């Protein structure tokens, strides 16, 4: 106990004795830790926020009957209840579609019946002229794709009558959408209306899902759905999943290599300070050895000094990094990055590691020969 | 009774230079030995080997039954902590530790620290009121007295002093010499390297070296009287 208190007493004096050199090392460590902490916070938080952002870029999982099946490959609408019953929290939006070949006057057009509230959630980037169909149960309005609107001369407020076989429905155009996809050629309406027009009550062509998370998390949801929906194909939309994965992977890679580089630079800063410190401490080490101090016991003091410096640098760097992460989040990603506590131990551990590696010149003091030092060589 | 220190045919080479050439002598427990000789005669080399700071090239050095030539680095470190108290010409105090902590440092490397015992050791050398001062706040004589307190704190078998008054003025030299005399009277074994005839005359015996060889062992006239 007395030895431990003496150890702490010497450690305290060591820290105070070389304030100038240690301050330089501390600045190097704190700067490195601040950037690491900021980037780790950005990595963890921006990844979460970016995956949420990605979910507004369209469906990334599609459930459909197997290709080449009977009944023009239609699925029972009860699949929607079965998906909901799985309570998968990563599913952000679920939009069923029933595609019906209809005619407007004498010209054919594809009518897509869907749930507008869900379509809005997963396609917020669609350009809209006019208004959206706000309710899933609205049977009177429709959205018309940009190309179809030009073809049929439709504008918001126009009336359109659609026919399929001997059934007809009359709709009012709420808005014109530009999607850059197949929807530009379609008319979108309420699912029940489309089912009624086609005489396919309780049937859907496919279900689009928007699933949040990293590529492995999305893959896990896809597997769960496939296991629980036998007889249906559950397919990730490869291009979107791959693009998201690539973006996240590149951000992660950039952050990893930046952190590695910053830590190396910090270590070089510490190394320079410690090399100068080691020269100053040669006489003290020679004396300690002459007094009967073993090399491990003396080195413990210096490594504890470097470790303390690393821990303090790590803590200060973490706090600075939180501020820096907020700034980066707002400026670069346009999101508010919140402090992640799990970054604190990682930052401290990395900084302590860097400080101990940078303290290498102090380890060389173990080779000091007391007789030479005390002779004044 | 076997002598406390036995030096037999001791030889030390630094490359081509023979610093000690077949030196032999014994020291009994409680003796005060002055090691004398001109600069470069091997005095400091001898005391470094006796203190376990350097290895002999040949010959035998036995201190308190331990053949220190046969000890490894770790055992030599333990030997220094257990059996030797050093007093250096340059004092060699740790500049950022107080007088008290400098004494406690020797305790720390020996076994466990005892602040009360360290304070008492400093009080015995007349520094009871300077415990919290760092070396820069102490005079040369005071620093040397801290070094003496540090040398004594672990009750060493032998006190090795290399020119202990070499950096002191006359007044402080007298104080340090009185301390050494008191230690001798208390039964401590002391080996002092010195150029000073006055200190040499205080010793029980003088071991005189010339060019690394033992020139003579004499009993100072003062001691005889």
XYZ file of N, CA, C and O in Angstrom, chain A residues 95-281:
748
model
N -45.405 -1.547 -49.511
C -46.347 -1.080 -50.545
C -46.716 -2.232 -51.484
O -45.873 -2.708 -52.241
N -47.991 -2.698 -51.407
C -48.428 -3.731 -52.359
C -48.760 -3.081 -53.718
O -49.098 -1.894 -53.760
N -48.592 -3.846 -54.755
C -48.961 -3.358 -56.096
C -49.773 -4.435 -56.813
O -49.419 -5.618 -56.771
N -50.847 -3.997 -57.447
C -51.560 -4.876 -58.387
C -51.569 -4.141 -59.731
O -52.048 -3.013 -59.815
N -50.979 -4.777 -60.730
C -50.915 -4.148 -62.054
C -52.056 -4.691 -62.916
O -52.227 -5.911 -63.032
N -52.825 -3.746 -63.482
C -53.986 -4.133 -64.283
C -53.837 -3.520 -65.686
O -53.527 -2.327 -65.807
N -54.017 -4.348 -66.714
C -54.012 -3.818 -68.093
C -55.395 -3.220 -68.351
O -56.402 -3.934 -68.353
N -55.440 -1.881 -68.502
C -56.720 -1.192 -68.668
C -56.670 -0.346 -69.944
O -55.640 -0.272 -70.627
N -57.802 0.251 -70.253
C -57.865 1.152 -71.409
C -58.446 2.483 -70.973
O -59.347 2.545 -70.134
N -57.882 3.546 -71.523
C -58.472 4.860 -71.347
C -58.922 5.260 -72.752
O -58.069 5.520 -73.613
N -60.218 5.237 -72.952
C -60.722 5.380 -74.308
C -60.290 4.145 -75.080
O -60.491 3.017 -74.619
N -59.581 4.363 -76.162
C -59.174 3.187 -76.943
C -57.713 2.821 -76.693
O -57.202 1.857 -77.238
N -57.037 3.641 -75.860
C -55.594 3.384 -75.676
C -55.307 2.579 -74.406
O -55.885 2.873 -73.356
N -54.423 1.591 -74.521
C -54.104 0.794 -73.319
C -53.196 1.576 -72.349
O -52.413 2.410 -72.777
N -53.360 1.272 -71.106
C -52.509 1.879 -70.071
C -52.421 0.902 -68.893
O -53.347 0.125 -68.669
N -51.326 0.947 -68.180
C -51.178 0.090 -66.988
C -51.697 0.871 -65.782
O -51.239 1.989 -65.517
N -52.631 0.259 -65.071
C -53.135 0.856 -63.827
C -52.472 0.104 -62.674
O -52.521 -1.132 -62.637
N -51.829 0.856 -61.785
C -51.183 0.225 -60.615
C -51.968 0.591 -59.365
O -52.094 1.772 -59.027
N -52.529 -0.432 -58.706
C -53.233 -0.191 -57.440
C -52.252 -0.344 -56.288
O -51.488 -1.313 -56.258
N -52.234 0.594 -55.378
C -51.240 0.532 -54.280
C -51.746 1.266 -53.043
O -52.903 1.713 -53.017
N -50.865 1.337 -52.054
C -51.181 2.110 -50.844
C -50.362 3.405 -50.918
O -49.142 3.383 -50.763
N -51.050 4.518 -51.119
C -50.316 5.773 -51.358
C -49.475 6.233 -50.157
O -48.402 6.818 -50.327
N -49.986 5.989 -48.949
C -49.222 6.448 -47.773
C -47.854 5.759 -47.720
O -46.837 6.364 -47.372
N -47.820 4.478 -48.104
C -46.563 3.725 -48.054
C -45.650 4.105 -49.229
O -44.437 4.205 -49.083
N -46.270 4.325 -50.383
C -45.490 4.736 -51.563
C -44.792 6.067 -51.274
O -43.621 6.269 -51.622
N -45.508 6.968 -50.593
C -44.928 8.283 -50.264
C -43.711 8.116 -49.362
O -42.689 8.799 -49.538
N -43.792 7.183 -48.409
C -42.681 6.988 -47.461
C -41.408 6.534 -48.159
O -40.312 6.933 -47.774
N -41.570 5.652 -49.134
C -40.344 5.083 -49.713
C -39.899 5.780 -50.998
O -38.878 5.431 -51.559
N -40.667 6.769 -51.466
C -40.288 7.445 -52.720
C -40.381 8.959 -52.574
O -40.960 9.629 -53.431
N -39.796 9.471 -51.526
C -39.966 10.906 -51.276
C -39.280 11.759 -52.345
O -39.489 12.950 -52.415
N -38.435 11.157 -53.145
C -37.716 11.909 -54.176
C -38.533 12.073 -55.457
O -38.117 12.784 -56.359
N -39.712 11.418 -55.549
C -40.550 11.579 -56.765
C -40.943 13.044 -56.907
O -41.314 13.702 -55.927
N -40.886 13.526 -58.127
C -41.311 14.916 -58.365
C -42.815 14.925 -58.622
O -43.345 14.092 -59.374
N -43.486 15.839 -57.985
C -44.955 15.851 -58.042
C -45.449 17.215 -58.526
O -45.013 18.260 -58.050
N -46.389 17.149 -59.472
C -47.071 18.384 -59.903
C -48.522 18.202 -59.485
O -49.149 17.202 -59.819
N -49.059 19.131 -58.735
C -50.422 18.962 -58.207
C -50.359 18.431 -56.791
O -49.413 18.744 -56.048
N -51.324 17.568 -56.410
C -51.352 17.081 -55.028
C -51.160 15.577 -54.970
O -51.236 14.873 -55.972
N -50.837 15.106 -53.752
C -50.656 13.665 -53.501
C -51.998 13.089 -53.063
O -52.871 13.843 -52.592
N -52.161 11.831 -53.220
C -53.384 11.186 -52.704
C -53.079 10.832 -51.254
O -52.256 9.964 -50.990
N -53.699 11.584 -50.359
C -53.225 11.505 -48.973
C -53.667 10.255 -48.230
O -52.975 9.794 -47.328
N -54.766 9.656 -48.603
C -55.275 8.518 -47.824
C -55.175 7.222 -48.624
O -55.400 7.198 -49.841
N -54.887 6.146 -47.886
C -54.807 4.826 -48.489
C -56.193 4.399 -49.011
O -56.314 3.601 -49.943
N -57.268 4.934 -48.383
C -58.633 4.500 -48.720
C -59.321 5.390 -49.757
O -60.492 5.198 -50.058
N -58.591 6.388 -50.261
C -59.181 7.314 -51.240
C -59.420 6.572 -52.567
O -58.477 6.209 -53.254
N -60.716 6.355 -52.901
C -61.055 5.602 -54.119
C -61.383 6.526 -55.297
O -61.729 6.046 -56.369
N -61.248 7.826 -55.077
C -61.699 8.751 -56.128
C -60.545 9.403 -56.888
O -60.743 9.918 -57.982
N -59.366 9.388 -56.295
C -58.256 10.092 -56.939
C -57.185 9.130 -57.440
O -57.077 8.001 -56.963
N -56.393 9.653 -58.329
C -55.254 8.870 -58.830
C -54.072 9.792 -59.099
O -54.230 11.011 -59.130
N -52.889 9.173 -59.227
C -51.695 9.900 -59.688
C -51.399 9.378 -61.086
O -51.549 8.181 -61.349
N -50.928 10.235 -61.949
C -50.636 9.804 -63.312
C -49.155 10.051 -63.590
O -48.633 11.127 -63.277
N -48.506 9.048 -64.148
C -47.108 9.194 -64.513
C -46.939 10.262 -65.592
O -47.856 10.497 -66.395
N -45.774 10.902 -65.616
C -45.520 12.052 -66.483
C -45.776 11.711 -67.962
O -46.468 12.444 -68.679
N -45.281 10.559 -68.416
C -45.421 10.176 -69.832
C -46.881 9.862 -70.164
O -47.409 10.285 -71.205
N -47.524 9.143 -69.254
C -48.940 8.794 -69.462
C -49.796 10.058 -69.500
O -50.734 10.164 -70.307
N -49.482 11.033 -68.649
C -50.260 12.274 -68.591
C -50.164 13.008 -69.936
O -51.159 13.527 -70.443
N -48.936 13.014 -70.494
C -48.781 13.684 -71.796
C -49.545 12.937 -72.890
O -50.197 13.524 -73.750
N -49.487 11.580 -72.770
C -50.136 10.741 -73.787
C -51.660 10.956 -73.794
O -52.283 11.038 -74.847
N -52.205 11.070 -72.555
C -53.675 11.172 -72.455
C -54.138 12.619 -72.263
O -55.322 12.880 -72.100
N -53.214 13.541 -72.281
C -53.566 14.955 -72.120
C -54.184 15.242 -70.765
O -55.169 15.982 -70.665
N -53.612 14.639 -69.726
C -54.189 14.803 -68.380
C -53.405 15.828 -67.563
O -52.191 15.972 -67.731
N -54.074 16.501 -66.663
C -53.466 17.477 -65.756
C -54.172 17.347 -64.406
O -55.245 16.725 -64.331
N -53.586 17.869 -63.332
C -54.274 17.789 -62.034
C -55.686 18.368 -62.159
O -55.867 19.441 -62.748
N -56.668 17.592 -61.630
C -58.067 18.016 -61.693
C -58.812 17.381 -62.857
O -60.050 17.379 -62.883
N -58.043 16.769 -63.834
C -58.715 16.129 -64.978
C -59.454 14.879 -64.518
O -59.063 14.242 -63.534
N -60.489 14.510 -65.252
C -61.201 13.254 -64.969
C -60.692 12.206 -65.942
O -60.354 12.525 -67.088
N -60.571 10.972 -65.470
C -60.119 9.888 -66.346
C -60.999 8.663 -66.081
O -61.325 8.362 -64.942
N -61.415 8.027 -67.172
C -62.239 6.816 -67.023
C -61.431 5.645 -67.562
O -60.862 5.718 -68.658
N -61.398 4.577 -66.747
C -60.610 3.408 -67.126
C -61.542 2.207 -67.248
O -62.509 2.068 -66.479
N -61.178 1.340 -68.209
C -62.030 0.174 -68.454
C -61.152 -1.067 -68.514
O -60.042 -1.036 -69.052
N -61.663 -2.148 -67.916
C -60.987 -3.440 -68.035
C -62.097 -4.467 -68.218
O -62.889 -4.704 -67.295
N -62.146 -5.061 -69.360
C -63.255 -5.966 -69.665
C -64.540 -5.153 -69.657
O -64.633 -4.109 -70.304
N -65.559 -5.610 -68.867
C -66.816 -4.856 -68.824
C -66.916 -3.983 -67.580
O -67.966 -3.447 -67.257
N -65.778 -3.846 -66.806
C -65.813 -3.009 -65.578
C -65.130 -1.666 -65.845
O -64.127 -1.610 -66.564
N -65.671 -0.635 -65.270
C -65.074 0.693 -65.447
C -64.979 1.403 -64.088
O -65.733 1.087 -63.160
N -63.996 2.314 -63.983
C -63.941 3.211 -62.818
C -63.633 4.625 -63.313
O -62.962 4.799 -64.340
N -64.124 5.587 -62.569
C -63.869 6.979 -62.921
C -63.032 7.613 -61.805
O -63.356 7.453 -60.615
N -61.959 8.287 -62.193
C -61.049 8.875 -61.198
C -60.744 10.326 -61.554
O -60.838 10.712 -62.731
N -60.352 11.086 -60.528
C -59.909 12.465 -60.758
C -58.400 12.501 -60.535
O -57.894 11.921 -59.560
N -57.681 13.166 -61.422
C -56.214 13.222 -61.306
C -55.839 14.192 -60.175
O -56.180 15.376 -60.244
N -55.170 13.648 -59.155
C -54.718 14.523 -58.043
C -53.382 15.180 -58.403
O -53.149 16.345 -58.092
N -52.488 14.402 -59.038
C -51.186 14.970 -59.367
C -50.498 14.172 -60.454
O -50.888 13.054 -60.780
N -49.448 14.805 -61.028
C -48.637 14.150 -62.062
C -47.274 13.853 -61.427
O -46.658 14.757 -60.838
N -46.817 12.607 -61.522
C -45.521 12.256 -60.906
C -44.470 11.957 -61.961
O -44.778 11.362 -62.999
N -43.243 12.412 -61.653
C -42.096 12.062 -62.498
C -41.169 11.225 -61.632
O -40.677 11.696 -60.597
N -40.953 9.974 -62.041
C -40.178 9.056 -61.193
C -38.890 8.603 -61.879
O -37.991 8.085 -61.227
N -38.850 8.720 -63.189
C -37.687 8.197 -63.909
C -37.772 6.689 -64.055
O -36.853 6.061 -64.581
N -38.878 6.087 -63.610
C -39.036 4.642 -63.690
C -40.301 4.280 -64.447
O -40.899 5.110 -65.149
N -40.723 3.023 -64.262
C -41.897 2.500 -64.982
C -43.164 3.277 -64.628
O -44.091 3.364 -65.446
N -43.190 3.860 -63.420
C -44.402 4.571 -62.982
C -44.720 5.759 -63.894
O -45.870 6.211 -63.926
N -43.722 6.264 -64.631
C -43.973 7.406 -65.527
C -44.997 7.058 -66.618
O -45.638 7.942 -67.190
N -45.123 5.730 -66.881
C -46.066 5.298 -67.936
C -47.371 4.779 -67.344
O -48.204 4.232 -68.063
N -47.523 4.866 -66.016
C -48.668 4.220 -65.359
C -49.610 5.242 -64.731
O -49.257 6.413 -64.554
N -50.782 4.709 -64.381
C -51.708 5.479 -63.552
C -51.765 4.743 -62.218
O -51.921 3.513 -62.184
N -51.577 5.466 -61.127
C -51.569 4.826 -59.800
C -52.848 5.199 -59.054
O -53.235 6.382 -59.024
N -53.441 4.162 -58.495
C -54.663 4.422 -57.735
C -54.722 3.523 -56.516
O -53.776 2.774 -56.226
N -55.821 3.637 -55.800
C -56.041 2.845 -54.596
C -56.060 1.342 -54.942
O -56.582 0.951 -55.991
N -55.494 0.521 -54.069
C -55.385 -0.922 -54.337
C -56.765 -1.563 -54.538
O -56.968 -2.345 -55.475
N -57.720 -1.205 -53.670
C -59.052 -1.824 -53.753
C -59.715 -1.504 -55.089
O -60.380 -2.363 -55.687
N -59.525 -0.249 -55.579
C -60.126 0.156 -56.851
C -59.568 -0.692 -57.987
O -60.305 -1.148 -58.865
N -58.230 -0.882 -57.966
C -57.593 -1.664 -59.019
C -58.084 -3.111 -58.965
O -58.343 -3.739 -60.011
N -58.181 -3.657 -57.714
C -58.660 -5.048 -57.580
C -60.090 -5.165 -58.117
O -60.435 -6.135 -58.796
N -60.935 -4.138 -57.822
C -62.332 -4.169 -58.259
C -62.408 -4.109 -59.790
O -63.167 -4.867 -60.418
N -61.546 -3.225 -60.388
C -61.579 -3.077 -61.846
C -61.159 -4.375 -62.533
O -61.728 -4.773 -63.544
N -60.152 -5.041 -61.941
C -59.635 -6.261 -62.559
C -60.446 -7.495 -62.163
O -60.239 -8.578 -62.724
N -61.306 -7.331 -61.160
C -62.044 -8.493 -60.652
C -61.100 -9.444 -59.937
O -61.261 -10.661 -59.979
N -60.076 -8.899 -59.321
C -59.076 -9.737 -58.623
C -59.036 -9.348 -57.141
O -58.008 -8.947 -56.604
N -60.171 -9.454 -56.520
C -60.246 -9.091 -55.112
C -59.277 -9.935 -54.276
O -59.200 -11.158 -54.461
N -58.540 -9.282 -53.387
C -57.634 -10.011 -52.492
C -56.363 -10.501 -53.171
O -55.677 -11.373 -52.639
N -56.009 -9.950 -54.343
C -54.792 -10.383 -55.039
C -53.843 -9.198 -55.227
O -54.274 -8.048 -55.344
N -52.553 -9.483 -55.207
C -51.550 -8.456 -55.506
C -50.504 -9.045 -56.464
O -50.301 -10.264 -56.471
N -49.872 -8.169 -57.269
C -48.820 -8.649 -58.184
C -47.497 -8.812 -57.426
O -46.755 -9.758 -57.655
N -47.235 -7.855 -56.583
C -45.995 -7.913 -55.806
C -46.098 -6.964 -54.611
O -47.034 -6.159 -54.539
N -45.142 -7.098 -53.703
C -45.068 -6.183 -52.547
C -43.657 -5.602 -52.523
O -42.671 -6.351 -52.591
N -43.587 -4.276 -52.491
C -42.279 -3.618 -52.362
C -42.061 -3.252 -50.893
O -42.979 -2.774 -50.234
N -40.849 -3.492 -50.433
C -40.514 -3.162 -49.033
C -39.328 -2.197 -49.003
O -38.411 -2.296 -49.830
N -39.367 -1.325 -48.029
C -38.207 -0.489 -47.756
C -37.669 -0.939 -46.404
O -38.338 -0.811 -45.380
N -36.448 -1.503 -46.407
C -35.865 -2.059 -45.182
C -34.630 -1.228 -44.817
O -33.747 -1.035 -45.657
N -34.585 -0.764 -43.586
C -33.449 0.069 -43.167
C -32.320 -0.800 -42.616
O -32.553 -1.944 -42.213
N -31.125 -0.245 -42.593
C -29.984 -0.949 -41.985
C -28.849 -1.121 -42.962
O -28.932 -0.716 -44.129
N -27.798 -1.742 -42.448
C -26.615 -1.993 -43.271
C -26.907 -3.196 -44.174
O -27.858 -3.950 -43.905
N -26.117 -3.401 -45.197
C -26.368 -4.548 -46.085
C -26.532 -5.880 -45.343
O -27.467 -6.633 -45.658
N -25.710 -6.193 -44.334
C -25.940 -7.477 -43.626
C -27.267 -7.488 -42.872
O -27.930 -8.541 -42.797
N -27.665 -6.348 -42.335
C -28.942 -6.298 -41.601
C -30.113 -6.477 -42.574
O -31.089 -7.165 -42.263
N -29.994 -5.879 -43.746
C -31.057 -6.029 -44.757
C -31.123 -7.488 -45.212
O -32.201 -8.060 -45.367
N -29.946 -8.098 -45.376
C -29.909 -9.497 -45.801
C -30.579 -10.384 -44.751
O -31.284 -11.349 -45.090
N -30.383 -10.041 -43.469
C -30.993 -10.836 -42.390
C -32.515 -10.731 -42.445
O -33.233 -11.741 -42.278
N -33.037 -9.532 -42.703
C -34.489 -9.347 -42.808
C -35.019 -10.141 -44.007
O -36.055 -10.822 -43.918
N -34.271 -10.083 -45.103
C -34.679 -10.814 -46.320
C -34.780 -12.317 -46.036
O -35.739 -12.978 -46.443
N -33.792 -12.817 -45.280
C -33.812 -14.253 -44.947
C -35.018 -14.602 -44.089
O -35.686 -15.620 -44.299
N -35.302 -13.743 -43.096
C -36.446 -13.999 -42.208
C -37.738 -14.028 -43.023
O -38.592 -14.913 -42.822
N -37.866 -13.069 -43.949
C -39.087 -13.017 -44.771
C -39.191 -14.270 -45.629
O -40.261 -14.886 -45.728
N -38.078 -14.667 -46.248
C -38.099 -15.849 -47.125
C -38.487 -17.098 -46.330
O -39.259 -17.937 -46.804
N -37.964 -17.194 -45.107
C -38.278 -18.368 -44.267
C -39.758 -18.413 -43.896
O -40.331 -19.483 -43.709
N -40.349 -17.221 -43.730
C -41.733 -17.171 -43.246
C -42.768 -17.024 -44.363
O -43.962 -17.006 -44.076
N -42.305 -16.857 -45.586
C -43.256 -16.696 -46.696
C -42.961 -17.760 -47.759
O -42.501 -17.446 -48.863
N -43.204 -19.028 -47.422
C -42.906 -20.081 -48.393
C -43.797 -19.909 -49.639
O -44.921 -19.441 -49.529
N -43.251 -20.251 -50.769
C -44.018 -20.142 -52.019
C -43.887 -18.782 -52.668
O -44.444 -18.562 -53.742
N -43.190 -17.859 -52.019
C -43.002 -16.535 -52.613
C -41.503 -16.257 -52.745
O -40.699 -16.743 -51.947
N -41.170 -15.469 -53.758
C -39.774 -15.054 -53.921
C -39.551 -13.766 -53.132
O -40.302 -12.802 -53.307
N -38.521 -13.780 -52.255
C -38.159 -12.551 -51.539
C -36.789 -12.146 -52.072
O -35.803 -12.848 -51.859
N -36.768 -11.040 -52.786
C -35.513 -10.682 -53.466
C -35.081 -9.277 -53.077
O -35.887 -8.337 -53.132
N -33.817 -9.130 -52.692
C -33.327 -7.756 -52.501
C -33.160 -7.095 -53.870
O -32.875 -7.780 -54.846
N -33.373 -5.795 -53.923
C -33.123 -5.079 -55.179
C -31.622 -4.834 -55.224
O -31.089 -3.988 -54.503
N -30.937 -5.637 -56.015
C -29.468 -5.726 -55.956
C -28.786 -4.374 -56.167
O -27.861 -4.029 -55.456
N -29.230 -3.643 -57.166
C -28.520 -2.402 -57.483
C -28.534 -1.451 -56.293
O -27.527 -0.834 -55.959
N -29.696 -1.344 -55.640
C -29.812 -0.398 -54.522
C -28.995 -0.890 -53.334
O -28.210 -0.146 -52.750
N -29.138 -2.184 -53.016
C -28.394 -2.740 -51.869
C -26.891 -2.594 -52.115
O -26.138 -2.194 -51.237
N -26.470 -2.874 -53.361
C -25.041 -2.804 -53.662
C -24.541 -1.362 -53.593
O -23.464 -1.089 -53.059
N -25.355 -0.423 -54.117
C -24.939 0.978 -54.092
C -24.824 1.472 -52.656
O -23.851 2.148 -52.286
N -25.806 1.113 -51.840
C -25.764 1.524 -50.429
C -24.540 0.928 -49.749
O -23.820 1.604 -49.014
N -24.327 -0.377 -50.010
C -23.183 -1.061 -49.403
C -21.875 -0.413 -49.830
O -20.970 -0.218 -49.026
N -21.793 -0.052 -51.104
C -20.558 0.563 -51.616
C -20.316 1.907 -50.945
O -19.197 2.198 -50.506
N -21.381 2.709 -50.845
C -21.219 4.036 -50.232
C -20.771 3.885 -48.782
O -19.801 4.509 -48.343
N -21.477 3.013 -48.043
C -21.130 2.829 -46.626
C -19.717 2.268 -46.477
O -18.951 2.696 -45.617
N -19.385 1.312 -47.352
C -18.055 0.701 -47.301
C -16.969 1.734 -47.558
O -15.938 1.740 -46.895
N -17.226 2.626 -48.520
C -16.212 3.636 -48.838
C -16.058 4.636 -47.700
O -14.942 5.036 -47.376
N -17.189 5.002 -47.102
C -17.109 5.937 -45.971
C -16.320 5.283 -44.834
O -15.433 5.880 -44.242
N -16.659 3.998 -44.572
C -15.984 3.282 -43.481
C -14.481 3.153 -43.770
O -13.649 3.365 -42.902
N -14.140 2.807 -45.025
C -12.734 2.662 -45.405
C -11.978 3.970 -45.248
O -10.872 4.005 -44.696
N -12.617 5.042 -45.714
C -11.992 6.366 -45.621
C -11.724 6.720 -44.162
O -10.638 7.179 -43.788
N -12.724 6.446 -43.317
C -12.590 6.765 -41.891
C -11.495 5.912 -41.263
O -10.642 6.419 -40.531
N -11.479 4.618 -41.583
C -10.482 3.715 -40.996
C -9.065 4.183 -41.329
O -8.206 4.307 -40.447
N -8.831 4.478 -42.615
C -7.469 4.844 -43.022
C -7.089 6.220 -42.495
O -5.929 6.460 -42.165
N -8.082 7.104 -42.407
C -7.776 8.429 -41.842
C -7.379 8.283 -40.381
O -6.410 8.886 -39.924
N -8.137 7.459 -39.645
C -7.814 7.250 -38.225
C -6.411 6.658 -38.092
O -5.599 7.109 -37.280
N -6.107 5.661 -38.930
C -4.783 5.017 -38.845
C -3.682 6.054 -39.082
O -2.695 6.115 -38.341
N -3.886 6.895 -40.094
C -2.885 7.908 -40.433
C -2.722 8.921 -39.298
O -1.596 9.268 -38.909
N -3.853 9.355 -38.767
C -3.820 10.354 -37.686
C -3.098 9.772 -36.464
O -2.298 10.440 -35.814
N -3.385 8.494 -36.151
C -2.748 7.867 -34.980
C -1.235 7.764 -35.185
O -0.458 7.981 -34.260
N -0.837 7.438 -36.411
C 0.609 7.349 -36.689
C 1.259 8.729 -36.516
O 2.318 8.853 -35.903
N 0.581 9.761 -37.023
C 1.135 11.120 -36.888
C 1.218 11.534 -35.417
O 2.207 12.114 -34.979
N 0.163 11.196 -34.659
C 0.186 11.514 -33.220
C 1.353 10.797 -32.552
O 2.051 11.367 -31.715
N 1.536 9.521 -32.941
C 2.608 8.741 -32.317
C 3.971 9.360 -32.614
O 4.839 9.406 -31.745
N 4.135 9.867 -33.832
C 5.406 10.499 -34.179
C 5.630 11.755 -33.323
O 6.749 12.030 -32.890
N 4.537 12.491 -33.075
C 4.628 13.678 -32.214
C 5.055 13.293 -30.809
O 5.945 13.922 -30.212
N 4.433 12.235 -30.290
C 4.763 11.761 -28.939
C 6.207 11.261 -28.913
O 6.973 11.540 -27.983
N 6.566 10.533 -29.970
C 7.916 9.959 -30.063
C 8.979 11.059 -29.959
O 9.977 10.901 -29.255
N 8.750 12.163 -30.660
C 9.727 13.259 -30.655
C 9.867 13.833 -29.238
O 10.989 14.042 -28.757
N 8.729 14.043 -28.561
C 8.788 14.586 -27.197
C 9.471 13.610 -26.250
O 10.280 13.996 -25.408
N 9.115 12.333 -26.402
C 9.643 11.323 -25.481
C 11.144 11.097 -25.698
O 11.872 10.776 -24.763
N 11.603 11.258 -26.949
C 13.035 11.079 -27.213
C 13.827 12.154 -26.461
O 14.853 11.862 -25.832
N 13.303 13.384 -26.495
C 13.971 14.475 -25.778
C 13.904 14.225 -24.276
O 14.882 14.433 -23.537
N 12.741 13.722 -23.837
C 12.547 13.448 -22.410
C 13.502 12.343 -21.932
O 14.058 12.405 -20.838
N 13.686 11.340 -22.801
C 14.558 10.212 -22.441
C 15.987 10.706 -22.202
O 16.663 10.248 -21.273
N 16.433 11.648 -23.028
C 17.788 12.192 -22.844
C 17.889 12.885 -21.476
O 18.890 12.747 -20.773
N 16.824 13.606 -21.108
C 16.832 14.323 -19.820
C 16.788 13.352 -18.632
O 17.240 13.684 -17.548
N 16.200 12.184 -18.856
C 15.976 11.275 -17.734
C 17.095 10.259 -17.533
O 17.005 9.429 -16.639
